[in-house]
Amino acid sequence: MELSVFNIKGEDTGRKVTLSDAIFGLEPNEHVMYLDVKQYLANQRQGTHKSKQRNEVHGTTKKLKKQKGTGGARAGSMKSGVFVGGGRIFGPEPRDYGFKLNKKTKRLARLSALSTLAKDGKVALVENISLSAPKTKDFLSILAGLKLNNGKKTLLVTGEVDKNVVLSARNIQKVKVSTPIALNTHDLLNTDTLLLSEAGLTALEQLYTTAE
């Protein structure tokens, strides 16, 4: 698959780059993508939910009434979960929702996501983006030149972290900047356009053709 290289003004430079079939030409594996996204979302959960059990609420432990002979149900104390102000029965406890996923599974998931984007024609290539200062306006003009200021989600992948680019893009809705090492399947599947800088593409190919 060949991609035309555009400059930051959105003009075709006349150059074409062939994408690696080992990265962008795989048959997508939907199940591993599901697992990787599931793990990503699970890791976002803080798991700090907590309710008080009957031994943690304040109140008397005095028996409310005698055990039998009142015609009603037995009741131990006001801390019972059946009374207002009592403890919560089977309430949530703090827990870690994360789970283990093998490196090779995660790698295959990301390659599958990249292949899916390429198959759907959602990958674009641009010359390296560099800004002299962090200015949102300048970054918006680049997106406008590339016709990506259409309100759809854009994921820009650069070769390395460029502070000016990151700061310029961080206030723009639906635009995210990442590096190949920080890419995850969730972000890849949650974008409408994967915008690769030339350095980003080179770093991506180096990462996935050498890493196991």
mmCIF file of C-alpha atoms in Angstrom:
data_model
loop_
_atom_site.group_PDB
_atom_site.id
_atom_site.type_symbol
_atom_site.label_atom_id
_atom_site.label_comp_id
_atom_site.label_asym_id
_atom_site.label_seq_id
_atom_site.Cartn_x
_atom_site.Cartn_y
_atom_site.Cartn_z
ATOM 1 C CA MET A 1 0.000 0.000 0.000
ATOM 2 C CA GLU A 2 1.356 3.384 -1.022
ATOM 3 C CA LEU A 3 0.663 6.693 0.658
ATOM 4 C CA SER A 4 1.265 10.154 -0.716
ATOM 5 C CA VAL A 5 3.359 12.430 1.472
ATOM 6 C CA PHE A 6 1.820 15.816 2.210
ATOM 7 C CA ASN A 7 3.551 18.860 3.624
ATOM 8 C CA ILE A 8 2.130 20.777 6.568
ATOM 9 C CA LYS A 9 0.274 23.073 4.156
ATOM 10 C CA GLY A 10 -1.649 20.102 2.838
ATOM 11 C CA GLU A 11 0.117 20.087 -0.514
ATOM 12 C CA ASP A 12 1.130 16.839 -2.157
ATOM 13 C CA THR A 13 4.935 16.659 -2.246
ATOM 14 C CA GLY A 14 4.839 14.155 -5.102
ATOM 15 C CA ARG A 15 6.597 11.558 -3.011
ATOM 16 C CA LYS A 16 5.046 8.222 -2.130
ATOM 17 C CA VAL A 17 5.901 5.831 0.678
ATOM 18 C CA THR A 18 5.094 2.143 0.708
ATOM 19 C CA LEU A 19 3.682 0.923 3.991
ATOM 20 C CA SER A 20 5.066 -2.284 5.411
ATOM 21 C CA ASP A 21 2.768 -5.277 4.970
ATOM 22 C CA ALA A 22 4.118 -6.650 8.253
ATOM 23 C CA ILE A 23 2.480 -3.726 10.039
ATOM 24 C CA PHE A 24 -0.334 -2.463 7.863
ATOM 25 C CA GLY A 25 -1.154 -5.527 5.800
ATOM 26 C CA LEU A 26 -2.204 -8.103 8.397
ATOM 27 C CA GLU A 27 -5.564 -9.789 8.622
ATOM 28 C CA PRO A 28 -7.071 -8.039 11.674
ATOM 29 C CA ASN A 29 -7.651 -10.258 14.685
ATOM 30 C CA GLU A 30 -10.753 -8.843 16.330
ATOM 31 C CA HIS A 31 -10.545 -10.937 19.480
ATOM 32 C CA VAL A 32 -7.071 -9.766 20.483
ATOM 33 C CA MET A 33 -8.120 -6.180 19.767
ATOM 34 C CA TYR A 34 -11.085 -6.702 22.086
ATOM 35 C CA LEU A 35 -8.805 -8.081 24.803
ATOM 36 C CA ASP A 36 -6.330 -5.210 24.519
ATOM 37 C CA VAL A 37 -9.062 -2.561 24.627
ATOM 38 C CA LYS A 38 -10.681 -4.358 27.551
ATOM 39 C CA GLN A 39 -7.399 -4.324 29.465
ATOM 40 C CA TYR A 40 -6.818 -0.643 28.652
ATOM 41 C CA LEU A 41 -10.262 0.345 29.913
ATOM 42 C CA ALA A 42 -9.906 -1.884 32.972
ATOM 43 C CA ASN A 43 -6.645 -0.169 33.834
ATOM 44 C CA GLN A 44 -8.382 3.219 33.682
ATOM 45 C CA ARG A 45 -10.705 2.207 36.494
ATOM 46 C CA GLN A 46 -9.573 3.413 39.897
ATOM 47 C CA GLY A 47 -11.414 0.699 41.751
ATOM 48 C CA THR A 48 -11.708 2.856 44.867
ATOM 49 C CA HIS A 49 -15.436 2.255 45.369
ATOM 50 C CA LYS A 50 -16.286 1.322 48.932
ATOM 51 C CA SER A 51 -19.331 1.004 51.118
ATOM 52 C CA LYS A 52 -19.506 0.400 54.850
ATOM 53 C CA GLN A 53 -20.393 -2.997 56.148
ATOM 54 C CA ARG A 54 -22.298 -3.520 59.388
ATOM 55 C CA ASN A 55 -19.073 -3.645 61.418
ATOM 56 C CA GLU A 56 -18.044 -0.207 60.040
ATOM 57 C CA VAL A 57 -21.210 1.856 60.586
ATOM 58 C CA HIS A 58 -21.788 3.776 63.796
ATOM 59 C CA GLY A 59 -24.588 2.580 66.033
ATOM 60 C CA THR A 60 -25.576 0.446 68.948
ATOM 61 C CA THR A 61 -25.244 -3.297 68.881
ATOM 62 C CA LYS A 62 -28.029 -3.714 71.362
ATOM 63 C CA LYS A 63 -30.540 -6.353 70.377
ATOM 64 C CA LEU A 64 -33.721 -4.615 69.256
ATOM 65 C CA LYS A 65 -36.223 -7.107 70.561
ATOM 66 C CA LYS A 66 -36.311 -10.575 71.875
ATOM 67 C CA GLN A 67 -35.481 -13.319 69.437
ATOM 68 C CA LYS A 68 -38.900 -14.935 69.304
ATOM 69 C CA GLY A 69 -42.506 -14.293 70.232
ATOM 70 C CA THR A 70 -43.011 -10.800 68.796
ATOM 71 C CA GLY A 71 -44.663 -11.902 65.575
ATOM 72 C CA GLY A 72 -42.006 -10.207 63.468
ATOM 73 C CA ALA A 73 -38.772 -11.214 61.894
ATOM 74 C CA ARG A 74 -35.704 -11.686 64.033
ATOM 75 C CA ALA A 75 -33.467 -8.646 64.281
ATOM 76 C CA GLY A 76 -29.971 -8.408 65.708
ATOM 77 C CA SER A 77 -29.166 -4.707 65.836
ATOM 78 C CA MET A 78 -29.694 -1.445 63.990
ATOM 79 C CA LYS A 79 -26.474 -2.100 62.104
ATOM 80 C CA SER A 80 -28.184 -4.793 60.095
ATOM 81 C CA GLY A 81 -28.332 -4.069 56.383
ATOM 82 C CA VAL A 82 -32.133 -4.307 56.353
ATOM 83 C CA PHE A 83 -32.455 -1.107 58.425
ATOM 84 C CA VAL A 84 -31.938 2.481 57.310
ATOM 85 C CA GLY A 85 -28.482 3.544 58.481
ATOM 86 C CA GLY A 86 -27.298 -0.036 58.661
ATOM 87 C CA GLY A 87 -24.368 -1.547 56.836
ATOM 88 C CA ARG A 88 -24.440 -2.331 53.145
ATOM 89 C CA ILE A 89 -24.931 -5.969 52.289
ATOM 90 C CA PHE A 90 -22.514 -7.263 49.645
ATOM 91 C CA GLY A 91 -21.373 -3.713 48.886
ATOM 92 C CA PRO A 92 -18.435 -2.774 46.665
ATOM 93 C CA GLU A 93 -14.902 -3.167 47.969
ATOM 94 C CA PRO A 94 -11.737 -1.539 46.608
ATOM 95 C CA ARG A 95 -10.236 -3.727 43.941
ATOM 96 C CA ASP A 96 -7.846 -3.678 41.028
ATOM 97 C CA TYR A 97 -9.657 -4.320 37.744
ATOM 98 C CA GLY A 98 -6.440 -4.808 35.787
ATOM 99 C CA PHE A 99 -5.529 -8.155 34.337
ATOM 100 C CA LYS A 100 -2.536 -9.641 32.623
ATOM 101 C CA LEU A 101 -2.221 -9.748 28.871
ATOM 102 C CA ASN A 102 0.741 -11.260 27.082
ATOM 103 C CA LYS A 103 3.071 -8.912 25.229
ATOM 104 C CA LYS A 104 2.661 -10.810 21.966
ATOM 105 C CA THR A 105 -1.122 -10.541 22.245
ATOM 106 C CA LYS A 106 -0.919 -6.788 22.776
ATOM 107 C CA ARG A 107 1.515 -6.424 19.912
ATOM 108 C CA LEU A 108 -0.775 -8.388 17.583
ATOM 109 C CA ALA A 109 -3.726 -6.276 18.723
ATOM 110 C CA ARG A 110 -1.954 -3.031 17.816
ATOM 111 C CA LEU A 111 -0.811 -4.374 14.478
ATOM 112 C CA SER A 112 -4.368 -5.534 13.800
ATOM 113 C CA ALA A 113 -5.658 -2.054 14.644
ATOM 114 C CA LEU A 114 -3.080 -0.444 12.343
ATOM 115 C CA SER A 115 -4.028 -2.864 9.557
ATOM 116 C CA THR A 116 -7.700 -2.079 10.103
ATOM 117 C CA LEU A 117 -7.043 1.648 9.739
ATOM 118 C CA ALA A 118 -4.992 1.086 6.589
ATOM 119 C CA LYS A 119 -7.655 -1.193 5.157
ATOM 120 C CA ASP A 120 -10.307 1.461 5.799
ATOM 121 C CA GLY A 121 -8.192 4.181 4.200
ATOM 122 C CA LYS A 122 -7.845 6.129 7.439
ATOM 123 C CA VAL A 123 -4.068 6.555 7.374
ATOM 124 C CA ALA A 124 -2.427 9.744 6.135
ATOM 125 C CA LEU A 125 1.229 10.698 5.910
ATOM 126 C CA VAL A 126 2.674 14.135 6.449
ATOM 127 C CA GLU A 127 6.151 15.578 6.523
ATOM 128 C CA ASN A 128 7.580 16.112 9.962
ATOM 129 C CA ILE A 129 5.620 18.665 11.958
ATOM 130 C CA SER A 130 7.649 21.149 13.937
ATOM 131 C CA LEU A 131 6.533 24.354 15.575
ATOM 132 C CA SER A 132 8.760 27.142 16.823
ATOM 133 C CA ALA A 133 6.438 27.806 19.757
ATOM 134 C CA PRO A 134 3.418 26.168 21.319
ATOM 135 C CA LYS A 135 0.518 27.814 19.488
ATOM 136 C CA THR A 136 -2.854 26.214 19.045
ATOM 137 C CA LYS A 137 -3.610 28.532 16.142
ATOM 138 C CA ASP A 138 -0.597 27.273 14.197
ATOM 139 C CA PHE A 139 -1.566 23.671 14.776
ATOM 140 C CA LEU A 140 -5.133 24.382 13.692
ATOM 141 C CA SER A 141 -3.833 25.884 10.451
ATOM 142 C CA ILE A 142 -1.889 22.679 9.800
ATOM 143 C CA LEU A 143 -5.033 20.609 10.357
ATOM 144 C CA ALA A 144 -6.965 22.948 8.083
ATOM 145 C CA GLY A 145 -4.341 22.537 5.364
ATOM 146 C CA LEU A 146 -4.617 18.777 5.671
ATOM 147 C CA LYS A 147 -8.440 19.035 5.709
ATOM 148 C CA LEU A 148 -8.575 17.421 9.130
ATOM 149 C CA ASN A 149 -10.394 20.239 10.924
ATOM 150 C CA ASN A 150 -13.698 18.544 10.196
ATOM 151 C CA GLY A 151 -14.671 17.741 13.763
ATOM 152 C CA LYS A 152 -13.603 14.131 13.455
ATOM 153 C CA LYS A 153 -11.046 12.436 15.636
ATOM 154 C CA THR A 154 -7.400 12.667 14.605
ATOM 155 C CA LEU A 155 -4.470 10.801 16.102
ATOM 156 C CA LEU A 156 -1.086 12.276 15.222
ATOM 157 C CA VAL A 157 1.911 10.003 15.649
ATOM 158 C CA THR A 158 5.302 11.664 15.795
ATOM 159 C CA GLY A 159 8.711 10.082 16.023
ATOM 160 C CA GLU A 160 9.423 11.467 19.449
ATOM 161 C CA VAL A 161 7.755 13.763 21.939
ATOM 162 C CA ASP A 162 7.781 17.312 20.586
ATOM 163 C CA LYS A 163 6.792 19.619 23.423
ATOM 164 C CA ASN A 164 5.594 22.426 21.153
ATOM 165 C CA VAL A 165 3.410 20.080 19.104
ATOM 166 C CA VAL A 166 1.938 18.434 22.203
ATOM 167 C CA LEU A 167 1.172 21.763 23.858
ATOM 168 C CA SER A 168 -0.290 23.175 20.648
ATOM 169 C CA ALA A 169 -2.653 20.234 20.193
ATOM 170 C CA ARG A 170 -3.718 19.539 23.746
ATOM 171 C CA ASN A 171 -6.552 22.089 23.780
ATOM 172 C CA ILE A 172 -8.042 20.925 20.502
ATOM 173 C CA GLN A 173 -10.973 18.625 20.893
ATOM 174 C CA LYS A 174 -10.778 15.201 19.239
ATOM 175 C CA VAL A 175 -7.061 15.591 18.471
ATOM 176 C CA LYS A 176 -4.464 13.502 20.212
ATOM 177 C CA VAL A 177 -0.699 13.337 19.807
ATOM 178 C CA SER A 178 1.243 10.195 20.529
ATOM 179 C CA THR A 179 4.469 8.376 19.783
ATOM 180 C CA PRO A 180 4.760 4.804 18.477
ATOM 181 C CA ILE A 181 5.847 3.447 21.850
ATOM 182 C CA ALA A 182 2.826 5.026 23.556
ATOM 183 C CA LEU A 183 0.247 3.878 21.012
ATOM 184 C CA ASN A 184 -2.481 1.615 22.243
ATOM 185 C CA THR A 185 -5.251 -0.295 20.523
ATOM 186 C CA HIS A 186 -7.997 1.783 22.137
ATOM 187 C CA ASP A 187 -6.675 5.045 20.713
ATOM 188 C CA LEU A 188 -6.077 3.489 17.302
ATOM 189 C CA LEU A 189 -9.609 2.152 17.051
ATOM 190 C CA ASN A 190 -11.062 5.335 18.501
ATOM 191 C CA THR A 191 -9.809 7.649 15.772
ATOM 192 C CA ASP A 192 -11.113 8.611 12.376
ATOM 193 C CA THR A 193 -7.716 9.496 10.924
ATOM 194 C CA LEU A 194 -4.276 8.219 11.823
ATOM 195 C CA LEU A 195 -1.915 10.992 10.806
ATOM 196 C CA LEU A 196 1.655 9.757 10.655
ATOM 197 C CA SER A 197 4.614 12.046 10.422
ATOM 198 C CA GLU A 198 7.499 10.635 8.410
ATOM 199 C CA ALA A 199 9.570 10.300 11.566
ATOM 200 C CA GLY A 200 6.600 8.688 13.270
ATOM 201 C CA LEU A 201 6.262 6.126 10.498
ATOM 202 C CA THR A 202 9.986 5.348 10.641
ATOM 203 C CA ALA A 203 9.861 4.903 14.420
ATOM 204 C CA LEU A 204 6.729 2.771 14.101
ATOM 205 C CA GLU A 205 8.378 0.474 11.578
ATOM 206 C CA GLN A 206 11.505 0.195 13.700
ATOM 207 C CA LEU A 207 9.418 -0.645 16.751
ATOM 208 C CA TYR A 208 7.299 -3.346 15.162
ATOM 209 C CA THR A 209 9.884 -4.908 12.900
ATOM 210 C CA THR A 210 12.406 -5.396 15.685
ATOM 211 C CA ALA A 211 10.320 -5.836 18.854
ATOM 212 C CA GLU A 212 8.932 -9.263 19.696
#
